[in-house]
């Protein structure tokens, strides 16, 4: 059996596939709309989102690579796509939070300068189970630091962890976002197809021009007009043929 990796065809890609996820979130406008919808916040602007940002403050410490790392004027947002179940999701968010804080507070800075932070995980499946190994089934889990004795008391550390369970999207407005993301996926796939068609047509025109140049029947100007190519391109092809000859 061959172990050769076979990439998924572009028309089969969805938002949860790494390439599609990166492509969608690379657009600051789309990225901000998705973040605003999922976190219910208003983003004033987005510094160009860093994809797969790596933070490793010390040579001997465990570094992390974040899927999408976003900053606006007073917030830091880490967006992670979780396509398969992983253990210790809670401790993972804890470590991500510590790395974010280390990365953003310079030596000598006051703690008050720490920005508000959000860690957002989009999971295909419910990552949380009860003591009977049954999923809680919530479409969205939001975690903040509150007092056990009195939940009205908030530590006000300005950190929020949000986990979306896409398998329960029908129970919440995540469904509408999921559908809109799929529509965006469709647009990207169509653009990719169109680009492929255009590239194919361009290559055919170039090959036809080469054949006509070799026949020496038409002038470069006539060939350019017939094949929809620039005269400069036809002249370049003519020089290539001379060199090979």
Protein backbone atom coordinates (compact mmCIF):
# COMPACT_ATOMS: atom_id res chain seq x y z
CA UNK A 1 0.00 0.00 0.00
CA UNK A 2 1.37 3.41 -0.97
CA UNK A 3 1.86 5.96 1.82
CA UNK A 4 2.18 8.84 -0.64
CA UNK A 5 0.29 11.87 0.61
CA UNK A 6 -2.60 12.85 -1.66
CA UNK A 7 -3.68 16.47 -1.22
CA UNK A 8 -7.43 17.08 -1.10
CA UNK A 9 -8.83 18.56 -4.34
CA UNK A 10 -9.59 22.26 -4.05
CA UNK A 11 -13.31 21.72 -4.72
CA UNK A 12 -13.50 19.45 -1.65
CA UNK A 13 -11.91 21.89 0.79
CA UNK A 14 -14.00 23.24 3.68
CA UNK A 15 -13.42 25.92 6.30
CA UNK A 16 -11.93 23.36 8.69
CA UNK A 17 -9.18 22.31 6.27
CA UNK A 18 -5.89 23.97 7.12
CA UNK A 19 -5.31 25.55 3.70
CA UNK A 20 -8.83 26.92 3.45
CA UNK A 21 -8.82 28.13 7.06
CA UNK A 22 -5.57 30.00 6.48
CA UNK A 23 -6.83 31.49 3.22
CA UNK A 24 -10.09 32.73 4.76
CA UNK A 25 -8.50 34.12 7.93
CA UNK A 26 -5.72 35.79 5.94
CA UNK A 27 -8.24 38.38 4.76
CA UNK A 28 -8.44 41.03 7.55
CA UNK A 29 -12.03 41.98 6.68
CA UNK A 30 -13.32 38.40 6.70
CA UNK A 31 -11.21 37.59 9.74
CA UNK A 32 -12.65 40.50 11.75
CA UNK A 33 -16.24 39.60 10.82
CA UNK A 34 -15.78 36.00 11.94
CA UNK A 35 -14.15 37.08 15.21
CA UNK A 36 -16.86 39.66 15.91
CA UNK A 37 -19.59 37.12 15.25
CA UNK A 38 -18.11 34.38 17.42
CA UNK A 39 -16.88 36.52 20.32
CA UNK A 40 -19.69 39.09 20.29
CA UNK A 41 -17.25 41.99 20.41
CA UNK A 42 -16.56 44.99 18.21
CA UNK A 43 -13.13 44.98 16.58
CA UNK A 44 -11.99 48.51 15.74
CA UNK A 45 -9.29 47.33 13.33
CA UNK A 46 -7.01 44.38 12.80
CA UNK A 47 -3.29 44.46 12.35
CA UNK A 48 -2.66 42.05 9.48
CA UNK A 49 -3.38 38.67 11.09
CA UNK A 50 -0.28 36.58 11.67
CA UNK A 51 -0.82 33.02 10.52
CA UNK A 52 0.88 30.24 12.45
CA UNK A 53 2.64 32.68 14.77
CA UNK A 54 5.33 30.98 16.84
CA UNK A 55 6.12 32.02 20.43
CA UNK A 56 9.11 30.42 22.17
CA UNK A 57 10.47 32.83 24.80
CA UNK A 58 13.26 30.55 26.03
CA UNK A 59 15.43 28.03 24.25
CA UNK A 60 14.55 25.30 26.74
CA UNK A 61 10.84 26.12 27.08
CA UNK A 62 8.03 24.61 25.04
CA UNK A 63 7.07 26.95 22.23
CA UNK A 64 3.64 27.23 20.67
CA UNK A 65 2.41 27.84 17.12
CA UNK A 66 -0.90 29.66 16.93
CA UNK A 67 -3.16 29.24 13.91
CA UNK A 68 -4.22 32.90 13.73
CA UNK A 69 -2.87 35.67 15.97
CA UNK A 70 -4.74 38.98 15.88
CA UNK A 71 -4.17 42.35 17.49
CA UNK A 72 -6.29 45.46 17.55
CA UNK A 73 -5.73 48.60 19.63
CA UNK A 74 -6.42 47.00 23.01
CA UNK A 75 -6.97 43.28 22.41
CA UNK A 76 -5.09 40.15 21.46
CA UNK A 77 -7.04 37.28 19.92
CA UNK A 78 -5.78 33.79 19.21
CA UNK A 79 -8.00 31.68 16.92
CA UNK A 80 -7.42 27.93 16.75
CA UNK A 81 -9.07 25.36 14.49
CA UNK A 82 -9.41 21.99 16.24
CA UNK A 83 -10.31 19.27 13.74
CA UNK A 84 -9.57 16.30 16.01
CA UNK A 85 -9.94 15.63 19.69
CA UNK A 86 -6.95 16.47 21.90
CA UNK A 87 -6.41 15.81 25.56
CA UNK A 88 -5.94 18.56 28.15
CA UNK A 89 -7.64 21.32 26.15
CA UNK A 90 -7.98 23.37 29.35
CA UNK A 91 -4.28 23.19 30.19
CA UNK A 92 -3.46 23.96 26.59
CA UNK A 93 -5.44 27.21 26.76
CA UNK A 94 -3.70 27.98 30.07
CA UNK A 95 -0.26 27.61 28.46
CA UNK A 96 -1.30 29.62 25.39
CA UNK A 97 -2.45 32.41 27.71
CA UNK A 98 0.89 32.47 29.51
CA UNK A 99 2.79 32.65 26.21
CA UNK A 100 0.59 35.48 24.95
CA UNK A 101 1.26 37.48 28.11
CA UNK A 102 5.01 36.87 28.00
CA UNK A 103 5.09 37.89 24.36
CA UNK A 104 3.29 41.17 25.00
CA UNK A 105 4.71 42.54 28.25
CA UNK A 106 8.20 43.96 27.94
CA UNK A 107 10.67 44.02 30.80
CA UNK A 108 9.89 46.94 33.08
CA UNK A 109 6.29 47.27 31.88
CA UNK A 110 3.51 47.48 34.45
CA UNK A 111 0.97 44.64 34.63
CA UNK A 112 -1.77 47.14 33.83
CA UNK A 113 -0.34 47.32 30.29
CA UNK A 114 -1.43 43.76 29.55
CA UNK A 115 -4.04 43.81 26.81
CA UNK A 116 -7.40 42.10 27.03
CA UNK A 117 -7.03 38.64 25.49
CA UNK A 118 -9.28 36.04 23.91
CA UNK A 119 -8.39 32.46 23.09
CA UNK A 120 -10.94 31.05 20.65
CA UNK A 121 -11.07 27.36 19.76
CA UNK A 122 -13.34 26.17 16.95
CA UNK A 123 -13.80 22.42 17.46
CA UNK A 124 -15.50 20.05 15.03
CA UNK A 125 -16.60 17.88 17.97
CA UNK A 126 -17.65 18.53 21.57
CA UNK A 127 -14.44 18.49 23.68
CA UNK A 128 -16.18 18.39 27.07
CA UNK A 129 -17.66 15.37 28.87
CA UNK A 130 -19.24 14.83 32.27
CA UNK A 131 -18.28 12.20 34.86
CA UNK A 132 -20.34 9.63 32.96
CA UNK A 133 -18.33 10.23 29.78
CA UNK A 134 -21.28 11.98 28.14
CA UNK A 135 -20.82 15.15 26.13
CA UNK A 136 -22.40 18.27 27.59
CA UNK A 137 -23.63 19.18 24.11
CA UNK A 138 -23.37 22.97 24.36
CA UNK A 139 -22.68 24.79 21.09
CA UNK A 140 -20.48 27.32 22.87
CA UNK A 141 -18.48 27.28 26.12
CA UNK A 142 -17.22 30.58 27.53
CA UNK A 143 -14.76 30.67 30.43
CA UNK A 144 -13.85 33.65 32.59
CA UNK A 145 -12.05 33.87 35.94
CA UNK A 146 -14.67 34.27 38.66
CA UNK A 147 -14.80 33.70 42.40
CA UNK A 148 -16.02 30.26 43.53
CA UNK A 149 -17.60 31.65 46.68
CA UNK A 150 -19.45 34.42 44.88
CA UNK A 151 -19.68 34.29 41.08
CA UNK A 152 -20.58 37.98 41.02
CA UNK A 153 -16.94 38.67 41.92
CA UNK A 154 -14.79 38.74 38.80
CA UNK A 155 -11.00 38.65 39.01
CA UNK A 156 -11.00 41.09 36.09
CA UNK A 157 -7.82 39.65 34.60
CA UNK A 158 -9.23 40.50 31.14
CA UNK A 159 -8.84 36.95 29.83
CA UNK A 160 -11.55 34.95 28.09
CA UNK A 161 -11.46 31.45 26.64
CA UNK A 162 -14.22 30.51 24.19
CA UNK A 163 -14.70 27.04 22.73
CA UNK A 164 -17.19 26.45 19.91
CA UNK A 165 -18.59 22.98 19.37
CA UNK A 166 -19.47 22.85 15.66
CA UNK A 167 -21.26 19.51 16.07
CA UNK A 168 -24.01 21.34 17.98
CA UNK A 169 -24.20 24.35 15.69
CA UNK A 170 -27.93 23.85 14.99
CA UNK A 171 -28.68 24.88 18.60
CA UNK A 172 -27.15 28.34 18.16
CA UNK A 173 -26.48 31.09 15.69
CA UNK A 174 -23.18 29.39 14.87
CA UNK A 175 -25.23 27.63 12.18
CA UNK A 176 -25.64 30.86 10.21
CA UNK A 177 -21.93 31.60 10.46
CA UNK A 178 -21.07 28.04 9.43
CA UNK A 179 -23.27 28.40 6.37
CA UNK A 180 -21.81 31.79 5.51
CA UNK A 181 -18.30 30.36 5.87
CA UNK A 182 -19.22 27.55 3.50
CA UNK A 183 -20.46 30.14 1.02
CA UNK A 184 -17.12 31.88 1.33
CA UNK A 185 -15.43 28.51 0.81
CA UNK A 186 -17.48 28.14 -2.37
CA UNK A 187 -16.39 31.56 -3.58
CA UNK A 188 -12.74 30.67 -3.00
CA UNK A 189 -13.12 27.35 -4.80
CA UNK A 190 -14.82 29.06 -7.74
CA UNK A 191 -12.04 31.66 -7.89
CA UNK A 192 -9.46 28.88 -7.85
CA UNK A 193 -11.27 27.08 -10.67
CA UNK A 194 -11.54 30.29 -12.69
CA UNK A 195 -7.85 30.98 -12.19
CA UNK A 196 -7.04 27.45 -13.32
CA UNK A 197 -9.19 27.87 -16.45
CA UNK A 198 -7.49 31.17 -17.27
CA UNK A 199 -4.04 29.66 -16.78
CA UNK A 200 -4.97 26.74 -19.03
CA UNK A 201 -6.24 29.05 -21.77
CA UNK A 202 -3.08 31.16 -21.49
CA UNK A 203 -0.88 28.09 -21.85
CA UNK A 204 -2.84 26.94 -24.92
CA UNK A 205 -2.43 30.36 -26.53
CA UNK A 206 1.32 30.29 -25.86
CA UNK A 207 1.68 26.82 -27.38
CA UNK A 208 -0.30 27.86 -30.46
CA UNK A 209 1.91 30.93 -30.84
CA UNK A 210 5.04 28.77 -30.64
CA UNK A 211 3.69 26.48 -33.35
CA UNK A 212 2.89 29.44 -35.63
CA UNK A 213 6.33 30.96 -35.06
CA UNK A 214 7.98 27.69 -36.06
CA UNK A 215 5.85 27.56 -39.25
CA UNK A 216 7.03 31.09 -40.13
CA UNK A 217 3.72 31.85 -41.84
CA UNK A 218 2.53 34.86 -39.85
CA UNK A 219 4.31 37.88 -38.41
CA UNK A 220 4.70 38.25 -34.63
CA UNK A 221 2.12 41.06 -34.74
CA UNK A 222 -0.42 38.80 -36.48
CA UNK A 223 0.24 35.93 -34.08
CA UNK A 224 -0.19 38.21 -31.06
CA UNK A 225 -3.53 39.45 -32.36
CA UNK A 226 -4.76 35.97 -33.27
CA UNK A 227 -3.88 34.38 -29.92
CA UNK A 228 -4.73 37.29 -27.64
CA UNK A 229 -1.13 37.67 -26.45
CA UNK A 230 0.97 40.78 -26.10
CA UNK A 231 3.47 41.46 -28.86
CA UNK A 232 6.23 41.46 -26.24
CA UNK A 233 5.26 37.93 -25.18
CA UNK A 234 5.34 36.66 -28.77
CA UNK A 235 8.73 38.27 -29.36
CA UNK A 236 10.03 36.60 -26.18
CA UNK A 237 8.80 33.24 -27.46
CA UNK A 238 10.46 33.93 -30.80
CA UNK A 239 13.80 34.54 -29.06
CA UNK A 240 13.43 31.35 -27.04
CA UNK A 241 12.89 29.36 -30.21
CA UNK A 242 16.02 30.89 -31.78
CA UNK A 243 18.12 30.04 -28.73
CA UNK A 244 16.93 26.42 -28.71
CA UNK A 245 17.61 26.15 -32.45
